[in-house]
mmCIF file of C-alpha atoms in Angstrom:
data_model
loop_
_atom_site.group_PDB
_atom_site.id
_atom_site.type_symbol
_atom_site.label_atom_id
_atom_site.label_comp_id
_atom_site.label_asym_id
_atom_site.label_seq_id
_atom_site.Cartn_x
_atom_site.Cartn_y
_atom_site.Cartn_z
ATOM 1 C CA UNK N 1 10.314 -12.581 1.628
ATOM 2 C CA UNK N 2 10.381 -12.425 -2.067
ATOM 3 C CA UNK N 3 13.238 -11.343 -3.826
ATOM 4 C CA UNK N 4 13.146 -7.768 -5.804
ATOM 5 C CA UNK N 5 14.605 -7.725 -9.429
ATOM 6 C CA UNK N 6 17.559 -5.883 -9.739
ATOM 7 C CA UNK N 7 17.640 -3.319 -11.979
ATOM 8 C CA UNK N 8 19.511 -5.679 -14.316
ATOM 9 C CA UNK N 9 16.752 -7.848 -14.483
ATOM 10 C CA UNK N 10 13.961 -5.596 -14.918
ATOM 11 C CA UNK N 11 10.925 -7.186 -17.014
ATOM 12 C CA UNK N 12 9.795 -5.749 -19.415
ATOM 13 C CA UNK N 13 6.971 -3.329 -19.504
ATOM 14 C CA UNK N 14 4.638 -5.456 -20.999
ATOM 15 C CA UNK N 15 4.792 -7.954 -17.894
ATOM 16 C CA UNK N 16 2.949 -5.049 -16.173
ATOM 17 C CA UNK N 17 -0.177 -5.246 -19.054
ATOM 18 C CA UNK N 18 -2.807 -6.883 -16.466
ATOM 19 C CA UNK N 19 -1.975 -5.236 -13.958
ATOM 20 C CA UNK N 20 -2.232 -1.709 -15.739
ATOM 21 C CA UNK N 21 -5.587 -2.901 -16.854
ATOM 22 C CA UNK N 22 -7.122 -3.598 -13.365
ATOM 23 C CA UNK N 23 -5.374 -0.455 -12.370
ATOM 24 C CA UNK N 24 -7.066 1.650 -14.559
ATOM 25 C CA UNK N 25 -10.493 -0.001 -14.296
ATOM 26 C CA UNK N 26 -10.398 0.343 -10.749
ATOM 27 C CA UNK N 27 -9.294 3.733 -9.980
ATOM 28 C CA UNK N 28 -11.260 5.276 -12.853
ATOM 29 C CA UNK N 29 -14.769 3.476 -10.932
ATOM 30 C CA UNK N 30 -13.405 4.278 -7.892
ATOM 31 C CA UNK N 31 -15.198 6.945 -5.698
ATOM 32 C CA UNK N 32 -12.865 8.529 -3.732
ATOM 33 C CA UNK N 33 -12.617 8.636 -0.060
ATOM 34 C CA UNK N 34 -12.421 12.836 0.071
ATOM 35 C CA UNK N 35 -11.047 15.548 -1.913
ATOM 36 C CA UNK N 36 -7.327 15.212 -1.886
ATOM 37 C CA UNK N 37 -7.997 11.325 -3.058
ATOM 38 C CA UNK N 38 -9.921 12.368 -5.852
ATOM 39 C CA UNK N 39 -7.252 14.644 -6.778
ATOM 40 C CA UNK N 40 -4.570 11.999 -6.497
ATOM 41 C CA UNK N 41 -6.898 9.472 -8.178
ATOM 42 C CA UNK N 42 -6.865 12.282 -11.113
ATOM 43 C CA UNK N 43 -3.428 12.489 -11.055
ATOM 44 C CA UNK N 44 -2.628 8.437 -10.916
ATOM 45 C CA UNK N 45 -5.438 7.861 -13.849
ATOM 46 C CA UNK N 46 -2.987 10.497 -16.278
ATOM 47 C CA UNK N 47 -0.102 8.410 -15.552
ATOM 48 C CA UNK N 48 -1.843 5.477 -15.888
ATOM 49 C CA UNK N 49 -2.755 6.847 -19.511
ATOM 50 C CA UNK N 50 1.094 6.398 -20.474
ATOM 51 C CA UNK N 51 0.401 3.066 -20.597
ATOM 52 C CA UNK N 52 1.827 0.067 -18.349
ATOM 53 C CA UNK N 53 5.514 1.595 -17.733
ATOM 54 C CA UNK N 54 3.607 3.486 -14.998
ATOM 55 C CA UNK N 55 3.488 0.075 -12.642
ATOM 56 C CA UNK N 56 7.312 -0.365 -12.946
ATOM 57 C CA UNK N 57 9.461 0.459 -10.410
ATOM 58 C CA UNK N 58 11.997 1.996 -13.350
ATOM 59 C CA UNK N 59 9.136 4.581 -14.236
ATOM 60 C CA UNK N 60 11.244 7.990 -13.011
ATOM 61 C CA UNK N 61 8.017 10.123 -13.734
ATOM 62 C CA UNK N 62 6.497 8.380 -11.182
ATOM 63 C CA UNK N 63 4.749 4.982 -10.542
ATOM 64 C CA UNK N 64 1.848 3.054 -8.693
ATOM 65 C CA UNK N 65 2.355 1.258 -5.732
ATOM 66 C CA UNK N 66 0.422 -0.932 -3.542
ATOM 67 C CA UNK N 67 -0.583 -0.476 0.116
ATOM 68 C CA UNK N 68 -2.599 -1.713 2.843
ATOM 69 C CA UNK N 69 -3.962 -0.535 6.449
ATOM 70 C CA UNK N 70 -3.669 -4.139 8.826
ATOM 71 C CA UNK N 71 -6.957 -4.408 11.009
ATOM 72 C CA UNK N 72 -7.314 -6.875 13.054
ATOM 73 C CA UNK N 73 -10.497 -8.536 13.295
ATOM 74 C CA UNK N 74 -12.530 -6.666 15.973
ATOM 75 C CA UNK N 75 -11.068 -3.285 14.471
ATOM 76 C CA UNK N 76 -9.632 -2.514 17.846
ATOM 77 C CA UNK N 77 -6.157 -2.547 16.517
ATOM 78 C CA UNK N 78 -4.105 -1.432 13.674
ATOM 79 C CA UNK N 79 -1.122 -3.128 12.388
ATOM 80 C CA UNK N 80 1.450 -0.560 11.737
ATOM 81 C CA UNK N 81 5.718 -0.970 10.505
ATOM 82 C CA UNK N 82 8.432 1.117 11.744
ATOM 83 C CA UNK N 83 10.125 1.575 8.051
ATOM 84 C CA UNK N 84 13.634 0.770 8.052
ATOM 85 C CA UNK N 85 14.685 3.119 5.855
ATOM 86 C CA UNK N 86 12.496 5.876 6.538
ATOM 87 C CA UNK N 87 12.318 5.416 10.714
ATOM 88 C CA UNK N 88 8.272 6.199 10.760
ATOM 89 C CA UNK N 89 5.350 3.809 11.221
ATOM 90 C CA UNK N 90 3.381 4.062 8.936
ATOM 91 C CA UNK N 91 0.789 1.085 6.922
ATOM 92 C CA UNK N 92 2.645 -1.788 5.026
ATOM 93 C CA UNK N 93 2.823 -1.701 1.038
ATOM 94 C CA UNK N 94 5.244 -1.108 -1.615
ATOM 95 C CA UNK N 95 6.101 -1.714 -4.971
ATOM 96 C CA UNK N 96 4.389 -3.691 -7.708
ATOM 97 C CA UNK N 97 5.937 -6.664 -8.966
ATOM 98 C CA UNK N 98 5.122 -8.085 -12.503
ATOM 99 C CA UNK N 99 3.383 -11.265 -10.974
ATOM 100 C CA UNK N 100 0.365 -8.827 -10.082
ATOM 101 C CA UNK N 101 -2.556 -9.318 -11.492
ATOM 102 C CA UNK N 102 -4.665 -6.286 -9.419
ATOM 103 C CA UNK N 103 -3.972 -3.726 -7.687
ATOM 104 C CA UNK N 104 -5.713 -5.552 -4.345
ATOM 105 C CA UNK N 105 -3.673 -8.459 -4.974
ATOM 106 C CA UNK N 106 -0.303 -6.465 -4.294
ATOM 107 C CA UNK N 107 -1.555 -4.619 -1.586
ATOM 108 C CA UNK N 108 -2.668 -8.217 -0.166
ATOM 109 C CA UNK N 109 0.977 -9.290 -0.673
ATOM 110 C CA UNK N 110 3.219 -6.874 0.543
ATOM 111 C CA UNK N 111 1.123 -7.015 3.909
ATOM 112 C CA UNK N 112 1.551 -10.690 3.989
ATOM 113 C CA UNK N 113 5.462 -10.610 3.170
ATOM 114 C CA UNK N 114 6.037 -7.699 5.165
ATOM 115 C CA UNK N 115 3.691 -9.121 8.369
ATOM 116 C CA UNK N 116 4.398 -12.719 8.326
ATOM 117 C CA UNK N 117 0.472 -13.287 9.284
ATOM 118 C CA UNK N 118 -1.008 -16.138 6.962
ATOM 119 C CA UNK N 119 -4.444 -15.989 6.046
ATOM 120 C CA UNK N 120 -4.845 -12.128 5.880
ATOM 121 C CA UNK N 121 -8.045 -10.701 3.366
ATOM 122 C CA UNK N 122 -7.727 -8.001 0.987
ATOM 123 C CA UNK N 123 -11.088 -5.632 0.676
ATOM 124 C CA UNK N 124 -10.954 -5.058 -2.889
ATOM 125 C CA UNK N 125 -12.126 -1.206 -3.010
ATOM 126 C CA UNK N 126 -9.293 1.395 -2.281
ATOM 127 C CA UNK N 127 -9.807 3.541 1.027
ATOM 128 C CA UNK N 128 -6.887 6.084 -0.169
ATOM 129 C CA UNK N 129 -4.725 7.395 -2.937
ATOM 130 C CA UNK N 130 -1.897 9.499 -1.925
ATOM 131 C CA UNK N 131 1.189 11.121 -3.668
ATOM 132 C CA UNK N 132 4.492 11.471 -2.376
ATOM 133 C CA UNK N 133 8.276 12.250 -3.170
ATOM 134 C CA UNK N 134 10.537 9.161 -2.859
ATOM 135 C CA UNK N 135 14.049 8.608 -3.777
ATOM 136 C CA UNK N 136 13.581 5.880 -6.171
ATOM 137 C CA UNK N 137 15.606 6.051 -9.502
ATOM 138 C CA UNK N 138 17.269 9.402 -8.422
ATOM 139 C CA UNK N 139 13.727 10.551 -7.051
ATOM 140 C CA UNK N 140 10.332 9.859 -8.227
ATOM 141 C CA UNK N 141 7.190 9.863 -6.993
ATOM 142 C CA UNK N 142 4.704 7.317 -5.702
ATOM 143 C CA UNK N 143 1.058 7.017 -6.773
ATOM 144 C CA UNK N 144 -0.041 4.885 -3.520
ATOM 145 C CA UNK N 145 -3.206 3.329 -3.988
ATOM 146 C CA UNK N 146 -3.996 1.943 -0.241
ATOM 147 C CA UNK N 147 -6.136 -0.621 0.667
ATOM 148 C CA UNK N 148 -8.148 -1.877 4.434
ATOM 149 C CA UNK N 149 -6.969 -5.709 4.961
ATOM 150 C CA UNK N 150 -7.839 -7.885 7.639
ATOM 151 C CA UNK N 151 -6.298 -9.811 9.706
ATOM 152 C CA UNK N 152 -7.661 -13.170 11.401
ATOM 153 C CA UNK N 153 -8.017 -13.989 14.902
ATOM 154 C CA UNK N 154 -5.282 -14.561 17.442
ATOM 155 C CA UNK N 155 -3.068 -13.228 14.320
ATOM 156 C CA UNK N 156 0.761 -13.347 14.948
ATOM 157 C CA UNK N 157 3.422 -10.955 13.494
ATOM 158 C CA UNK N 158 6.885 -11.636 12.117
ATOM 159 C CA UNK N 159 9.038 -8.620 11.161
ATOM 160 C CA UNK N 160 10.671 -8.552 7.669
ATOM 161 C CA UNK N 161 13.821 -7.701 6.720
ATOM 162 C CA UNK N 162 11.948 -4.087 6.128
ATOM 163 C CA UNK N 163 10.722 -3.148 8.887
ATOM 164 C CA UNK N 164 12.441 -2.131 12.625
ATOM 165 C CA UNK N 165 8.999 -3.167 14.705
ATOM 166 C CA UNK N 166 5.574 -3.925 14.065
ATOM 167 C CA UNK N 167 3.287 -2.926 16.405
ATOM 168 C CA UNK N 168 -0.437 -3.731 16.818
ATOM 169 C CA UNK N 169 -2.275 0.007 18.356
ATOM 170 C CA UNK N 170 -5.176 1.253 18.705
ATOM 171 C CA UNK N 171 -7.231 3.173 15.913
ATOM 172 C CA UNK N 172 -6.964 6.422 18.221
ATOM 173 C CA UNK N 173 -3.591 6.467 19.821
ATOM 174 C CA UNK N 174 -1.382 6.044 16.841
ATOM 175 C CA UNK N 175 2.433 5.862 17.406
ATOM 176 C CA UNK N 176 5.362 8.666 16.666
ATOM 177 C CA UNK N 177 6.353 9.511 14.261
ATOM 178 C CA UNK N 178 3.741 8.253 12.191
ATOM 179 C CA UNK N 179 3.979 8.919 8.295
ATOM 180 C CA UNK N 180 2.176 11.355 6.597
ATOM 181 C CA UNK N 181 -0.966 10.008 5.029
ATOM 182 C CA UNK N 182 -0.917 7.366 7.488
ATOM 183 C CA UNK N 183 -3.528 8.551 10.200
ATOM 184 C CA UNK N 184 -5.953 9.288 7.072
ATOM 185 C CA UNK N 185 -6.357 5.708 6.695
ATOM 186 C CA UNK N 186 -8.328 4.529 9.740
ATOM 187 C CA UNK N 187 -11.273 6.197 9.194
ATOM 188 C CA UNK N 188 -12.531 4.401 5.661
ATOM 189 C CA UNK N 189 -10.353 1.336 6.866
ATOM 190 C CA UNK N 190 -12.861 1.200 9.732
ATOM 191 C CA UNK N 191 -15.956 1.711 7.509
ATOM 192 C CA UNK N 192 -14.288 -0.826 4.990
ATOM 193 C CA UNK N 193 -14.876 -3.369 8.152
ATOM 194 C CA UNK N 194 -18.325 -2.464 8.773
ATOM 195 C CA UNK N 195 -19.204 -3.268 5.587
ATOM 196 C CA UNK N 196 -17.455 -6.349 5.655
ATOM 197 C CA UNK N 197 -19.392 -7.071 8.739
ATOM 198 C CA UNK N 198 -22.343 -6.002 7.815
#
């Protein structure tokens, strides 16, 4: 798993410019997935506005992270984590690290560092946005922008040093306790991978 920069080493803000760019491209073409989304879109795109400081972990107001719902690739299973730190499965995501480039691109790599599964395939349009208190810097708050990726067939998991379990279940019997904003996933996960399909 990579290593996070300390807070010590933080890059600067400006290693965050791309990223910010994509960011703001996407989420402001983005049509959202229901009316809380667009609400949290709204929110994320005025943060976003404050230029690229809002990608950075060190942001206190609040920052973007990355995401992704794990299908497999029938869509009969879900890959979910048991969070270490908060004891709830929920998707697989985190923060964004300046070697992003989009948005989809750190969604697609926190799934592969925290799954271990090689060969995994980001869908490039967000199914989600969702806001929520963390304790990061003090407390903060996370703009989540979450993302359907697939997984290939006869896919094997490795738990990271972040997760308790991972656990492959099906899209209608979700484990407890699940995370909030987790079980409002599947649905445009699952019509993400029709359209793949299709």
């Amino acid at each position: 798993m990579e290593q996070k920069p300390s807070r010590d080493s933080a890059p600067g803000v400006g290693a965050y410019a791309a990223l910010h760019a994509d960011a703001t491209a996407l989420l402001a073409g983005w049509t959202p997935t229901g009316a809380a989304a667009g609400r949290a879109r709204d929110r994320t795109l005025d943060l976003l506005a404050g230029g690229p400081a809002a990608l950075s972990r060190e942001h206190r107001a609040g920052h973007v992270t990355a995401s992704a719902l794990v299908l497999d690739a029938t869509g009969e299973r879900i890959l979910l984590c048991l969070h270490g730190k908060f004891h709830r499965w929920m998707q697989l995501g985190g923060h964004c690290e300046p070697g992003d480039r989009t948005l989809a691109g750190a969604a697609l790599r926190e799934a592969g560092e925290e799954s271990g599964i090689a060969g995994l395939v980001v869908d490039p349009v967000p199914i989600d946005v969702d806001i929520h208190p963390v304790a990061c810097q003090g407390g903060s708050l996370h703009h989540d922008v979450r993302f359907a990726v697939f997984a290939p067939a006869g896919a094997t998991e490795r738990v990271s040093d972040e997760s308790e379990a991972l656990g492959w279940f099906p899209p209608g019997r979700l484990p407890e306790p699940l995370a909030g904003g987790t079980a409002q996933l599947v649905a445009p996960a699952l019509a993400a991978l029709r359209r793949r399909a299709g």
